Structure formats: structure tokens, C-alpha cells
Short mmCIF file of C-alpha atoms and ligand atoms in Angstrom, two decimals:
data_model
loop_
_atom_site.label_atom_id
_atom_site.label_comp_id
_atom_site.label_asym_id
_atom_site.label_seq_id
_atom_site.Cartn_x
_atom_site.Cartn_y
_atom_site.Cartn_z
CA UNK A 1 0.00 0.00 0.00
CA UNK A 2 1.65 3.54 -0.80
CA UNK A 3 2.37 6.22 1.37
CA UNK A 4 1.59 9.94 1.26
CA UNK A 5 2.02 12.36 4.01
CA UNK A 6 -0.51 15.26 3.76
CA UNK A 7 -0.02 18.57 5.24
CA UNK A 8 -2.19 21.19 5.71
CA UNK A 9 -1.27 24.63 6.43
CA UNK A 10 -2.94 27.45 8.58
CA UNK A 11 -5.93 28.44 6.18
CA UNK A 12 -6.93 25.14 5.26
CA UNK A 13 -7.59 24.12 9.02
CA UNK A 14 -9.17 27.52 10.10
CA UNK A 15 -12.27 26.74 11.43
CA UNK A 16 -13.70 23.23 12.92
CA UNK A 17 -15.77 23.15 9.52
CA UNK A 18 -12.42 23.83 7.40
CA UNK A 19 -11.08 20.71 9.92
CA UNK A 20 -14.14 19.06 8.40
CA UNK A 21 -13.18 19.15 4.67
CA UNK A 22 -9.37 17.96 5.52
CA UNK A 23 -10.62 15.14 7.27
CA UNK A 24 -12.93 13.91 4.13
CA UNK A 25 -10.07 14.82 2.12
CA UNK A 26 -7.68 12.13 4.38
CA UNK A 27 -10.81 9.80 3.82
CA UNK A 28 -10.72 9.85 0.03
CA UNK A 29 -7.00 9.53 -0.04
CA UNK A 30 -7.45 6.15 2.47
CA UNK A 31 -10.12 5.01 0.16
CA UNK A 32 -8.27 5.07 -3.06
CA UNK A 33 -5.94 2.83 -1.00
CA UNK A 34 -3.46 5.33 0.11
CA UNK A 35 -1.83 5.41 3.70
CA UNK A 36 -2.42 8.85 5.21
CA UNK A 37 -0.01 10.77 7.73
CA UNK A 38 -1.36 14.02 8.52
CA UNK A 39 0.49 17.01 9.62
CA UNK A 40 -1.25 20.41 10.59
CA UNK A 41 -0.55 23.72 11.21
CA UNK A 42 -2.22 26.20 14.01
CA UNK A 43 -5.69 27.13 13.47
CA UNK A 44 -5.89 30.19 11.45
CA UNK A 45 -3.40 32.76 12.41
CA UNK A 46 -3.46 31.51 15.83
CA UNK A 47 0.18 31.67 15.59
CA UNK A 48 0.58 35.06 15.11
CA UNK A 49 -1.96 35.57 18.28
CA UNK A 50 0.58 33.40 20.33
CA UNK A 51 3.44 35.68 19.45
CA UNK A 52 1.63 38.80 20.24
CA UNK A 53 1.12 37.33 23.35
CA UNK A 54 5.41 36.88 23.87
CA UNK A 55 5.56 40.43 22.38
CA UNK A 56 3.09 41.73 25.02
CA UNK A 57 5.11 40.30 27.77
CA UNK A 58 8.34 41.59 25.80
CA UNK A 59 11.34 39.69 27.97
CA UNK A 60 14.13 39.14 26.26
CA UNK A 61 16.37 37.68 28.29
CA UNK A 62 18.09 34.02 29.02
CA UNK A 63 14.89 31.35 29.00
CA UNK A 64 12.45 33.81 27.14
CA UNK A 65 13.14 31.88 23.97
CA UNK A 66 12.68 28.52 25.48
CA UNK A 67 9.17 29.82 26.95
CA UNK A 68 8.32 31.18 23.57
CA UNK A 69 8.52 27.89 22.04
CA UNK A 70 6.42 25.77 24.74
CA UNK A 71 3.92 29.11 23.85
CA UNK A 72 3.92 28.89 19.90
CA UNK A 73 3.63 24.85 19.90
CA UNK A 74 0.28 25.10 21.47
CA UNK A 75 -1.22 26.23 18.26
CA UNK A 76 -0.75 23.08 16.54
CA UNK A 77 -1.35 21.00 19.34
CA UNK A 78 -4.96 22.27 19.28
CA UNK A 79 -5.17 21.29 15.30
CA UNK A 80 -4.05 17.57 15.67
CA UNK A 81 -6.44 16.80 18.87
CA UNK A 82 -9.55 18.84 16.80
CA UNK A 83 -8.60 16.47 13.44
CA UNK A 84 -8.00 13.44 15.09
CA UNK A 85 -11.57 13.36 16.98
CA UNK A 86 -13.12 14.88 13.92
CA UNK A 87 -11.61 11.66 11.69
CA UNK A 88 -12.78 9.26 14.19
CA UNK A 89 -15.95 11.09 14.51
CA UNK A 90 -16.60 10.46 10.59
CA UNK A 91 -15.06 6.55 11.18
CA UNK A 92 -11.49 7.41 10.64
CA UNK A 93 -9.58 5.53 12.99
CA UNK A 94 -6.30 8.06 14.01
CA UNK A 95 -4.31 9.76 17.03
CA UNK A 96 -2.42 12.90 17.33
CA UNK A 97 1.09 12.85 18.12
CA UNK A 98 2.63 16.14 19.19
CA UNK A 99 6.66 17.02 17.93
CA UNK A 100 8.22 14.64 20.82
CA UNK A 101 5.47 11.85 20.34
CA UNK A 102 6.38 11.40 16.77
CA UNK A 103 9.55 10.90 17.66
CA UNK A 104 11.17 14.26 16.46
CA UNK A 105 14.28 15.22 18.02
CA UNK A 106 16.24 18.91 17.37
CA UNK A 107 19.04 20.48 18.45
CA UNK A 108 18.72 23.33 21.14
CA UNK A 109 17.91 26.33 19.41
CA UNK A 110 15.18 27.33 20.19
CA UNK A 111 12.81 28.83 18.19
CA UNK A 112 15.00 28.53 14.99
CA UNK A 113 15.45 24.79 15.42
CA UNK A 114 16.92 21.94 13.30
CA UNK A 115 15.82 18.11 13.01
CA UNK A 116 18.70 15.77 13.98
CA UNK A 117 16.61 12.77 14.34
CA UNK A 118 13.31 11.04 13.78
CA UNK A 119 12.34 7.97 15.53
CA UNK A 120 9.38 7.50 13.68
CA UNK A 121 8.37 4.02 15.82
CA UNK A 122 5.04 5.27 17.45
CA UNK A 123 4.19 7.00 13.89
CA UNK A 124 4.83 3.02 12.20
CA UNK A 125 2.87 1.77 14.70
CA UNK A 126 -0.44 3.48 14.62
CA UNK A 127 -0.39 3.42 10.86
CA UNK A 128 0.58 -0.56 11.57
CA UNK A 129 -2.94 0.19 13.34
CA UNK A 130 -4.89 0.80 10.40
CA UNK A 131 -4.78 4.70 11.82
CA UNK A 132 -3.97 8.19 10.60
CA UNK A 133 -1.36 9.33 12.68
CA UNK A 134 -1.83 13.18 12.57
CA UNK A 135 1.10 14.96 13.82
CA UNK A 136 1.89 19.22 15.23
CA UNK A 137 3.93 20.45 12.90
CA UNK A 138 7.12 23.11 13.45
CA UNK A 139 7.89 21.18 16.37
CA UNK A 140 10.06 18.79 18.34
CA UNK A 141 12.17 18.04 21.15
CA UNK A 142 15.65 18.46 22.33
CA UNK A 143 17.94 16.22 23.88
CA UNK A 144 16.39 17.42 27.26
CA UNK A 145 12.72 16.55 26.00
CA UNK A 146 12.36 20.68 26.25
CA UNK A 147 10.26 21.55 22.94
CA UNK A 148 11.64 23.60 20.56
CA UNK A 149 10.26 25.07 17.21
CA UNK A 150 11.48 25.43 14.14
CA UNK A 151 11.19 28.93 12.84
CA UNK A 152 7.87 30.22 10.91
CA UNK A 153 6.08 28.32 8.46
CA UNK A 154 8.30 25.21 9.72
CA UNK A 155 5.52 23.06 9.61
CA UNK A 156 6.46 22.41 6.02
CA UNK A 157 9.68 21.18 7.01
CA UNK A 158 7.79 18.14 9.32
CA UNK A 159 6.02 17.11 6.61
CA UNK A 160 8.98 16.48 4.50
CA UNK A 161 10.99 15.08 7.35
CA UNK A 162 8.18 12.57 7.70
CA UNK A 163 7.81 11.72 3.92
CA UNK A 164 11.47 11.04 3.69
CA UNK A 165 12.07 8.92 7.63
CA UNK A 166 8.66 7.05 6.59
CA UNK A 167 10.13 6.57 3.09
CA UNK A 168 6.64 8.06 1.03
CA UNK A 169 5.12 7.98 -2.15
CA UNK A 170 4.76 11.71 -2.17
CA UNK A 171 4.67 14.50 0.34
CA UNK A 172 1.67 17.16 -0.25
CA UNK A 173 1.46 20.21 0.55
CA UNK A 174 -2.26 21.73 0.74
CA UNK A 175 -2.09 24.85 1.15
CA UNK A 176 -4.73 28.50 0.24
CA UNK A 177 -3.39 28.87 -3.29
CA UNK A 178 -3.27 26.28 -6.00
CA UNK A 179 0.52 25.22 -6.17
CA UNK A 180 3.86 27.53 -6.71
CA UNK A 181 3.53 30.67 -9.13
CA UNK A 182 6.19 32.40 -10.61
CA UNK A 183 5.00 35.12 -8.07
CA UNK A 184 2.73 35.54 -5.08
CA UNK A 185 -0.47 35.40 -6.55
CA UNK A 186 -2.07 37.87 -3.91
CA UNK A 187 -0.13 40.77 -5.24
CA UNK A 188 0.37 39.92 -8.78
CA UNK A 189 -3.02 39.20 -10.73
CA UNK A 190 -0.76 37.79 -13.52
CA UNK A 191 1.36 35.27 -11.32
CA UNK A 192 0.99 31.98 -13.03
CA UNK A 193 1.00 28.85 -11.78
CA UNK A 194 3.50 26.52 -12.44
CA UNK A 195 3.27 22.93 -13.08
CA UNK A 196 6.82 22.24 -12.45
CA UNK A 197 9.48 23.76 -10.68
CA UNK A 198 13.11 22.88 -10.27
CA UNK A 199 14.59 22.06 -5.99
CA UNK A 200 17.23 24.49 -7.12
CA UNK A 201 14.92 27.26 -7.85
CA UNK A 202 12.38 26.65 -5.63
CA UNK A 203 14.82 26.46 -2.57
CA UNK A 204 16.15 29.99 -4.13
CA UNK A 205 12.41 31.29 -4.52
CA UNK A 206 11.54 29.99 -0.68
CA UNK A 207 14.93 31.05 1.29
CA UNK A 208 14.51 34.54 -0.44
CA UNK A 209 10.94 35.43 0.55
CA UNK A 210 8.45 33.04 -1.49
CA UNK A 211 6.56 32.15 1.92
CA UNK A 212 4.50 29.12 0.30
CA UNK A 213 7.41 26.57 1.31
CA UNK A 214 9.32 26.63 4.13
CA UNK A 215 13.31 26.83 2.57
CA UNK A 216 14.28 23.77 4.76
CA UNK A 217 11.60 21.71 3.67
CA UNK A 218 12.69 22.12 0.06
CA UNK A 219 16.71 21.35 1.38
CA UNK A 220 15.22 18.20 3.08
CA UNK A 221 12.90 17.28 -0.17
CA UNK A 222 16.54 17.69 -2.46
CA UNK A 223 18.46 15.94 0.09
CA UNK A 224 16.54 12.85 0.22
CA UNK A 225 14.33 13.04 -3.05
CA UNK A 226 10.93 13.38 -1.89
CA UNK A 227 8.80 13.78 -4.21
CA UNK A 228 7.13 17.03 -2.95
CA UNK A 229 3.86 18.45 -4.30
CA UNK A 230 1.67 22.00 -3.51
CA UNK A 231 -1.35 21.64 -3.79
CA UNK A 232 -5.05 23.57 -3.00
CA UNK A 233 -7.18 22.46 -0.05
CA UNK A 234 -10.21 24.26 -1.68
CA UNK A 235 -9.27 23.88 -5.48
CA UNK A 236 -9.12 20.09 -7.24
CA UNK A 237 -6.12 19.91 -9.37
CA UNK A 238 -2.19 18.43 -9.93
CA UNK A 239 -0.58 21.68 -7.73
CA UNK A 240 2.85 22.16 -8.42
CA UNK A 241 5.48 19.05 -8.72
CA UNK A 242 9.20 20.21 -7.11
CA UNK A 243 11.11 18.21 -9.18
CA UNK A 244 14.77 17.42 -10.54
CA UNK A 245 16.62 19.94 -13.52
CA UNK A 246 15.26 18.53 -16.96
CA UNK A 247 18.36 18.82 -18.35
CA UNK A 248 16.41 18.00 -22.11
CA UNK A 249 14.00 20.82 -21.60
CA UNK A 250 15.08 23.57 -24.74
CA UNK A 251 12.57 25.88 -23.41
CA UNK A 252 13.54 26.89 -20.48
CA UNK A 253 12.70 30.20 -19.48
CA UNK A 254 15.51 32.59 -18.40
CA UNK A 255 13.35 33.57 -15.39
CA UNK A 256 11.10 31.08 -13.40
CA UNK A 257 9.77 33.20 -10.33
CA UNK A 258 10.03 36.59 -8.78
CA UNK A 259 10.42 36.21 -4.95
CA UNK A 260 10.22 39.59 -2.03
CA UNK A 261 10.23 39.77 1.44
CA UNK A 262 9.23 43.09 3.55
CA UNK A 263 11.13 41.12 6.17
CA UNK A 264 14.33 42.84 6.23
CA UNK A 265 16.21 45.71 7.62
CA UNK A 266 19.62 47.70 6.78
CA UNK A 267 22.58 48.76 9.27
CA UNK A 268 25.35 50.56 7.92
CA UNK A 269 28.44 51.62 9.98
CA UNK A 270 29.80 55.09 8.56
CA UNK A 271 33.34 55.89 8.66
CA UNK A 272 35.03 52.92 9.58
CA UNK A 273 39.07 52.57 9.06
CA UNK A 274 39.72 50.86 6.47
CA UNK A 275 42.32 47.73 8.18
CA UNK A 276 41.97 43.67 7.82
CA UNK A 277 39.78 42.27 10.81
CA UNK A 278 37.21 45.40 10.30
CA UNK A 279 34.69 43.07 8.80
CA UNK A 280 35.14 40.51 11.86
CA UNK A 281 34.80 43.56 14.72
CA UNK A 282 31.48 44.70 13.27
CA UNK A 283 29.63 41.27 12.54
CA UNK A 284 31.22 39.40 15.03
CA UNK A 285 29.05 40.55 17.75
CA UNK A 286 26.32 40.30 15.79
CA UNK A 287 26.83 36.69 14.53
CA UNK A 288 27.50 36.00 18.42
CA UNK A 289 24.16 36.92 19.69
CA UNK A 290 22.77 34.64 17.10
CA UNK A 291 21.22 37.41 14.71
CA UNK A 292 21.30 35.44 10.89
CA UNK A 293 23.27 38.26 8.43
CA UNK A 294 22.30 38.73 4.75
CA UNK A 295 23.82 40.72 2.40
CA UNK A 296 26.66 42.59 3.40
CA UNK A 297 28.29 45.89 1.49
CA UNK A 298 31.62 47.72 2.15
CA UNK A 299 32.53 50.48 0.44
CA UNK A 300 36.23 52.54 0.31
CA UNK A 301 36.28 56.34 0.24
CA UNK A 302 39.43 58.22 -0.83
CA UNK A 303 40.45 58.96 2.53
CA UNK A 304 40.65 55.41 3.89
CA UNK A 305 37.93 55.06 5.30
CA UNK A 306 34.98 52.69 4.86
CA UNK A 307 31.52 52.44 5.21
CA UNK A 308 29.86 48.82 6.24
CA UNK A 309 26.46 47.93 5.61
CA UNK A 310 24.43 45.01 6.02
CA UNK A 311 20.95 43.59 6.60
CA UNK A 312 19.01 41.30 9.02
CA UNK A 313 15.91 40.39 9.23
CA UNK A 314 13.67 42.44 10.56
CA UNK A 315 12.84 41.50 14.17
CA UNK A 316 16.50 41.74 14.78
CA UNK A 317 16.62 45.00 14.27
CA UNK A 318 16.78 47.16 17.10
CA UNK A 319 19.06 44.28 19.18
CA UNK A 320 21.52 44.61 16.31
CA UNK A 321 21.62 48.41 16.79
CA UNK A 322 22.11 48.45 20.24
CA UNK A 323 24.98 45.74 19.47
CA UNK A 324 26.31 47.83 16.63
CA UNK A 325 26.17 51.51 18.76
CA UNK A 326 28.66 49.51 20.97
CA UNK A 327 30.98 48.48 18.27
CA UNK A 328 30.84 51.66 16.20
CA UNK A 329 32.66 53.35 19.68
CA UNK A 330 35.01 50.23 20.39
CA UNK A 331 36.15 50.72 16.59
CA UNK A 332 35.69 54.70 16.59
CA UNK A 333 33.57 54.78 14.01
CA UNK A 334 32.08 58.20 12.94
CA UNK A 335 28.28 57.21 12.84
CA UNK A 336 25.33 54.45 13.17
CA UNK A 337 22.52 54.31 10.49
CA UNK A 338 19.80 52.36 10.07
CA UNK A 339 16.57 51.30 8.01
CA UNK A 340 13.63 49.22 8.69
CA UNK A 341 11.37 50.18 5.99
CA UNK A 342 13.52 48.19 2.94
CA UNK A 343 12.76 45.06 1.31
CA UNK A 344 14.43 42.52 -0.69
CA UNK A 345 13.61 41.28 -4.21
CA UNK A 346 14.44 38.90 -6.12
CA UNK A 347 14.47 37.15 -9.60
CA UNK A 348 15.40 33.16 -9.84
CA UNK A 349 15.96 30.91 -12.36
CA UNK A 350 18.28 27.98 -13.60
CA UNK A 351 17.98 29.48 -17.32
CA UNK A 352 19.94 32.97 -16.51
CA UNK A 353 23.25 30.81 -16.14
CA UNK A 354 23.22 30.23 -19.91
CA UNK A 355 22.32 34.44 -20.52
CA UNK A 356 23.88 37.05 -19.85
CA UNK A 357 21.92 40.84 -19.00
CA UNK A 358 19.12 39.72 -16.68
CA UNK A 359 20.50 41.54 -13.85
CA UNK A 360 21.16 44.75 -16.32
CA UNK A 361 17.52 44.05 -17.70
CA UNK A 362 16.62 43.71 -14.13
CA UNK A 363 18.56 46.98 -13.01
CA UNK A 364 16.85 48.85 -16.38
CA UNK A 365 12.96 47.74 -15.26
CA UNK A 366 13.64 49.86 -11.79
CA UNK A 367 15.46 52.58 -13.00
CA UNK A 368 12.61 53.12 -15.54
CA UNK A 369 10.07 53.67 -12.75
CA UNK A 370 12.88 55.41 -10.91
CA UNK A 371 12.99 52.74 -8.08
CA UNK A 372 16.47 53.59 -6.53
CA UNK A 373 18.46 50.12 -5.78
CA UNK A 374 20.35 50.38 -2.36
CA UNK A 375 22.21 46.63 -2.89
CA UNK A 376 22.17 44.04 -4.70
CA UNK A 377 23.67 40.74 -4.44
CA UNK A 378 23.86 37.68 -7.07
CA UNK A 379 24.67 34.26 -7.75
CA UNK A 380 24.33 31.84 -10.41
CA UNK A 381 20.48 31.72 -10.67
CA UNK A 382 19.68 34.78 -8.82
CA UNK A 383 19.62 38.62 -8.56
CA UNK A 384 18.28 40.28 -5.43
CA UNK A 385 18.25 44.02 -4.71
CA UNK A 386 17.41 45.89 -1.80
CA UNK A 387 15.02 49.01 -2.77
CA UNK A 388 12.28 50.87 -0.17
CA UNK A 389 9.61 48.57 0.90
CA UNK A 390 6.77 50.98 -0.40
CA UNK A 391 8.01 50.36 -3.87
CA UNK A 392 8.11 46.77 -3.68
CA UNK A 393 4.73 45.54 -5.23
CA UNK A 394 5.17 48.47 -7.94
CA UNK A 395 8.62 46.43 -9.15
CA UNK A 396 7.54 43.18 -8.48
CA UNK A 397 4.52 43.30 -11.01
CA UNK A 398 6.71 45.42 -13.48
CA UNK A 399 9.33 42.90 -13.41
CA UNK A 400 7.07 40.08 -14.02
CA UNK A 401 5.33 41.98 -16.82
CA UNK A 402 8.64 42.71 -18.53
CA UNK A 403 10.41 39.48 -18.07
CA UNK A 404 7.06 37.55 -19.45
CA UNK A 405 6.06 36.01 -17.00
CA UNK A 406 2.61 35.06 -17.71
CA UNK A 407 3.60 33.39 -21.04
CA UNK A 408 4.50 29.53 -20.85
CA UNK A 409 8.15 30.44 -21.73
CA UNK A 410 10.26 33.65 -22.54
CA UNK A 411 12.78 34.39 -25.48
CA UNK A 412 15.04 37.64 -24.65
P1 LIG B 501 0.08 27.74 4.78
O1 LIG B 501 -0.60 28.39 5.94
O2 LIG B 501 -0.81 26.79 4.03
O3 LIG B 501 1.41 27.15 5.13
P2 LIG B 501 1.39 30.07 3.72
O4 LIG B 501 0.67 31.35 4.02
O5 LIG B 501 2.57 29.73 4.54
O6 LIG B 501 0.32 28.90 3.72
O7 LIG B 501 1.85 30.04 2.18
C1 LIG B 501 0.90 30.25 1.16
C2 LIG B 501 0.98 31.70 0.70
O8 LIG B 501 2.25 31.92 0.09
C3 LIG B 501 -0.01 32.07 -0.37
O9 LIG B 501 -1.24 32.45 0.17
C4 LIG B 501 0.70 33.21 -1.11
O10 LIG B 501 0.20 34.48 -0.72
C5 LIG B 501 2.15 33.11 -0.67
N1 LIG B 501 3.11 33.05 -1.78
C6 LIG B 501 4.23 33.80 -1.89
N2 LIG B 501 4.88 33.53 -3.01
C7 LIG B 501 4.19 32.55 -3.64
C8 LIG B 501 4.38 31.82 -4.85
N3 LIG B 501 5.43 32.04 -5.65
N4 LIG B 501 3.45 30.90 -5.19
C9 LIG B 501 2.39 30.66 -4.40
N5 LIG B 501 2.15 31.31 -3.24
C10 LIG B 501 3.04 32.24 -2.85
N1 LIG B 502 2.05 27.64 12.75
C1 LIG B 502 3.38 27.99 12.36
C2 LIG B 502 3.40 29.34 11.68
O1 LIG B 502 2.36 29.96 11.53
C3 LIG B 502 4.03 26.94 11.51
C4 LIG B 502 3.37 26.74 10.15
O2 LIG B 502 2.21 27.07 9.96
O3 LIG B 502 4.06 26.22 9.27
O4 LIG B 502 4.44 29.80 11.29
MG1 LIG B 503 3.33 27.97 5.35
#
């Protein structure tokens, strides 16, 4: 009998009535002879209710992050004991299983956590059961048994764990929109979806703002080829199919997605001297008090002198200011900036590695509509820039426009 874990994100299990639907949709999987593991969200945005909560409180000491996690995993625990009785309720034999019950173990970072193990033995033996195991997602245990989470939209991430410890057919990912577009949908009328889309691109597309996978559930889906599918709750249809390069496909397009995030903010150091270990003294302490680092800029001015700049997300923020106002006087720096109103974005695709100009053509779309570009950074398949957030929706529908997006596959 095959194997397909099913995971349902926030929307789809809003509501006891939304809980409904998911449950007949495990059902009809079971009864076209499928084996069902079922991992869930928090209700809604309960989530982002739970956080408030921490925020409210606003300690941000030692142990506050450890508290915050035994706070956010609530939200799914509620999901898998309101799906299990509604399965059973409708003849569905199954039990919930919360992070440690499945058999997830982390390491000890809270609230940014990564798997290290699954010991999926309780999981085998309720589906040995004839049951649907339905598991919390974003969640697990350290080596203490303390529960930790795994960063936002991590349930993703359990799911594919799951698929690839359990070995499954395919790992499914129902979510509020009907697979992967080249763009978010909900700002970009023309987004189209795609039927295919590469793990190189789509891990670019998700680590760089493209919220509808979590980036470490794509890693995990590469890692251990899982087949991995998005795919609508509410709409019927084949979703989205994350899938090796097709090295024999002629048409591929230069450009595959467009991916932002308002989740960002800029630091820049002013008037540093310009010696070896400069780089180290300013991110050092920031790396230390575990705030992640994206792009990073340093310029030299004629008189020897440099200014640094570089960006984290968003909630790190004013920490990393406090921890930079220190540095800038230990280094005697001549001044602190900072910005919390920028965002980043970004175009991916495995095509631009044959063409040259996309980042010019890129770089010509904003300066048209006079969108001034305060970094940018690139790699093989990707260009990102940092502009001001306000502008961001205005360049991410002129860039899909230009770059032909909507059409099954661009010539330039
Ligand atoms: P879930 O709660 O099911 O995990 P998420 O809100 O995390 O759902 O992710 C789905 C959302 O991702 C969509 O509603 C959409 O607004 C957003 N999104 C961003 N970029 C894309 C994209 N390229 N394709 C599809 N959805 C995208
Ligand atoms: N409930 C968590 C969040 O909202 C995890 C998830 O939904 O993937 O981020
Ligand atoms: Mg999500």
C-alpha cells in the first residue's frame, strides 16, 4: 500500500468546519488505497496571536526563547487533537502525536530549530494500526525533552521530514493557493501557476521570501528526493510538482519566479578605518548573539575610510543596533545608520546561467520607474536588490510583466 504524508497549512484548518473538509479529504485519499499521515498547522493565524502574546510580555532575556517555544507549539497542538476526533468522529480511525510523540528530536535552538533525528516508531505503529497518525507540525524536542520550534512556516519542514524517515510515495502540501507561481499570486493578478518547478529554484524562490514553502523543507525534499507536491485544499487539481533539472528541456525560461520579502532591515556603519579584521569587529558581535546576516556591502572612500552595511531580518533589528552603537565606539567609528522600511527582491531561475543581462535588464525595469536600488547581491540563478519597501509591489509586477512572465516560456 503507498504512502503519502498530507499537510495542511494554517488556512486550510481555520475553522472546525475547514477541519471538516481535511478530514474527508484524508478519507478519500485512504479510500483510493493510500496510507495517510497528517500534519497540521495552528488554526488560522493563531500563531501570530501566540506571538503577540510573547511580544506583550516583551522579555528578552536568558529562558524567554525557550518559553516562547512551549507558547507557539500550542497552536498546533490544538489542530491535531480537533482532526483526530473529527476523523474518528466520521469513522477514521487516528491519534495525534505532538513534535516529541512522533519521535522528532532537534538540536537546542530554540525557536529557529533543526531536526537531527526522527524515531518515527510510534508513527509506524499506529499506521501498523490501520490509523492516521496526525502529527503538530514546526515542532520537536531536544535532547532534554524541552520543545523547541522550528522557525515560521516550519511546519512544512515536518512534513517532509516525515515523507522522507517514513520513506513516502509523495509528500503534499495543501495549502490557500493552487501550487507555486512564478509570483505571489495575492499581489500579482498575472502570477501563473507553475506545473513544475526545479529544488534548485524553488529552494532559491523559498529562502529569499516566497513564503508558500518553508526553505528547509525544500533542502530536506533535495536531500533525500521526496517527491514534494503544492497543492489547494479548496481547489481540485495536480498543484505544483518540485522536481529534478530537466536537463532535455530547450525551453527553459531565463526567469522562473520573482520572490520579495518586507522582512528585512539595513545597518550601515559610517566611517570605519579601512584595516583587515574590520569586517570581523562589526559582525562578530552580531553573529554572536545569534542574529542570521544577509547581504553585506563595504565600500572605500578616498580617505581610507569605509563604510559597512548590512541587513538582518527584521525583528532583529533594534538588538543589532544596540549591538552595533557599541561596536561603532570600540572601533571609533564616525556614525550608526539604520533602516527598517527596505525590502528585498528577487528574480530566480536555472535558465539565466546560460544568458547574460538579466541583472542589467533587471537593473533597467527599476530605474525606468525610478525605483532607486540600495544593494544588490547575485549568484548563479539569482539577482536580489534591496530598494524601499513601499516600492516593492510596484517592481515586483513590473518585473514580471517585462520578463514575461505570464507566457509559458520567454525568449530575450
Ligand atoms: P500555509 O498556511 O498553508 O502554510 P502560507 O501562508 O505559509 O500557507 O503560504 C501560502 C501563501 O504563500 C499564499 O497564500 C501566497 O500568498 C504566498 N506566496 C508567496 N509567493 C508565492 C508563490 N510564488 N506561489 C504561491 N504562493 C506564494
Ligand atoms: N504555525 C506555524 C506558523 O504559523 C508553523 C506553520 O504554519 O508552518 O508559522
Ligand atoms: Mg506555510
Amino acid at each position: 500500500m503507498s504512502l503519502v504524508v498530507q499537510k495542511f497549512g494554517g488556512t486550510s484548518v481555520a475553522s472546525t468546519k475547514h477541519i471538516q473538509k481535511v478530514a474527508e479529504k484524508i478519507i478519500q485519499a485512504r479510500q483510493r488505497g493510500q496510507n495517510v499521515v497528517a500534519v497540521v498547522s495552528a488554526m488560522g493565524d493563531n500563531t501570530d496571536r501566540l506571538d503577540e502574546l510573547a511580544k506583550e510580555v516583551n522579555f528578552n532575556k536568558v529562558g524567554a526563547k525557550r518559553e516562547i517555544d512551549v507558547l507557539l507549539s500550542t497552536g498546533e497542538q490544538v489542530t491535531i487533537a480537533v482532526l483526530s476526533m473529527m476523523l474518528m468522529k466520521l469513522g477514521c480511525p487516528a491519534r495525534s502525536f505532538t513534535g516529541g510523540q512522533a519521535g522528532i528530536f532537534t538540536d537546542k535552538s530554540h525557536t529557529r530549530s533543526r531536526i537531527r533525528e526522527i524515531k518515527p516508531d510510534r508513527l509506524l505503529e499506529s499506521l501498523e494500526l490501520g490509523e492516521v497518525p496526525v502529527v503538530a507540525g514546526f515542532q520537536g524536542i531536544d535532547c532534554h525533552g524541552d520543545i523547541t520550534t522550528f522557525g515560521r512556516g516550519g511546519s512544512d519542514t515536518t512534513a517532509v521530514a516525515l515523507a522522507a524517515v517514513l520513506e513516502a510515495d509523495e509528500c503534499q502540501i495543501f495549502t490557500d493557493v493552487e501550487g507555486v507561481y512564478t509570483t505571489d499570486p495575492r499581489v500579482v493578478d498575472q502570477a501563473r501557476l507553475m506545473d513544475r518547478v526545479t529544488f534548485e529554484e524553488m529552494l532559491e524562490l523559498a529562502s529569499l521570501g516566497s513564503k508558500v514553502l518553508h526553505a528547509r523543507a525544500v533542502e530536506f525534499a533535495s536531500k533525500y528526493q521526496v517527491p514534494l507536491r503544492v497543492l489547494s485544499t479548496f481547489v481540485q487539481g495536480e498543484g505544483t510538482l518540485i522536481t529534478k533539472e530537466d536537463k532535455l528541456n530547450m525551453e527553459q525560461p531565463i526567469i522562473s519566479g520573482i520572490a520579495f520579502t518586507k522582512d528585512e532591515a539595513k545597518l550601515t556603519v559610517l566611517g570605519v578605518e579601512d584595516v583587515p579584521g574590520i569586517a570581523w569587529k562589526i559582525l562578530g558581535p552580531i553573529s554572536d548573539a545569534n542574529i542570521g546576516i544577509d547581504m553585506i556591502v563595504q565600500n572605500v572612500a578616498a580617505d581610507n575610510t569605509t563604510d559597512f552595511t548590512f541587513t538582518v531580518i527584521r525583528d532583529d533589528y533594534h538588538e543589532a543596533m544596540d549591538l552595533l552603537n557599541q561596536v561603532a565606539m570600540d572601533i571609533g567609528a564616525r556614525q550608526v545608520n539604520g533602516d527598517d522600511k527596505i525590502a528585498k527582491l528577487s528574480i530566480v531561475g536555472v535558465g539565466m546561467r546560460s544568458h547574460a543581462g538579466v541583472a542589467s535588464k533587471m537593473f533597467q525595469v527599476l530605474a525606468d520607474r525610478s525605483i532607486n536600488i540600495q544593494m544588490i547581491s547575485t549568484s548563479e540563478i539569482k539577482v536580489s536588490v534591496v530598494i524601499a519597501e513601499e516600492y516593492i509591489e510596484l517592481a515586483a509586477r513590473a518585473l514580471h510583466s517585462v520578463f514575461n512572465l505570464e507566457e509559458k516560456s520567454i525568449k530575450s
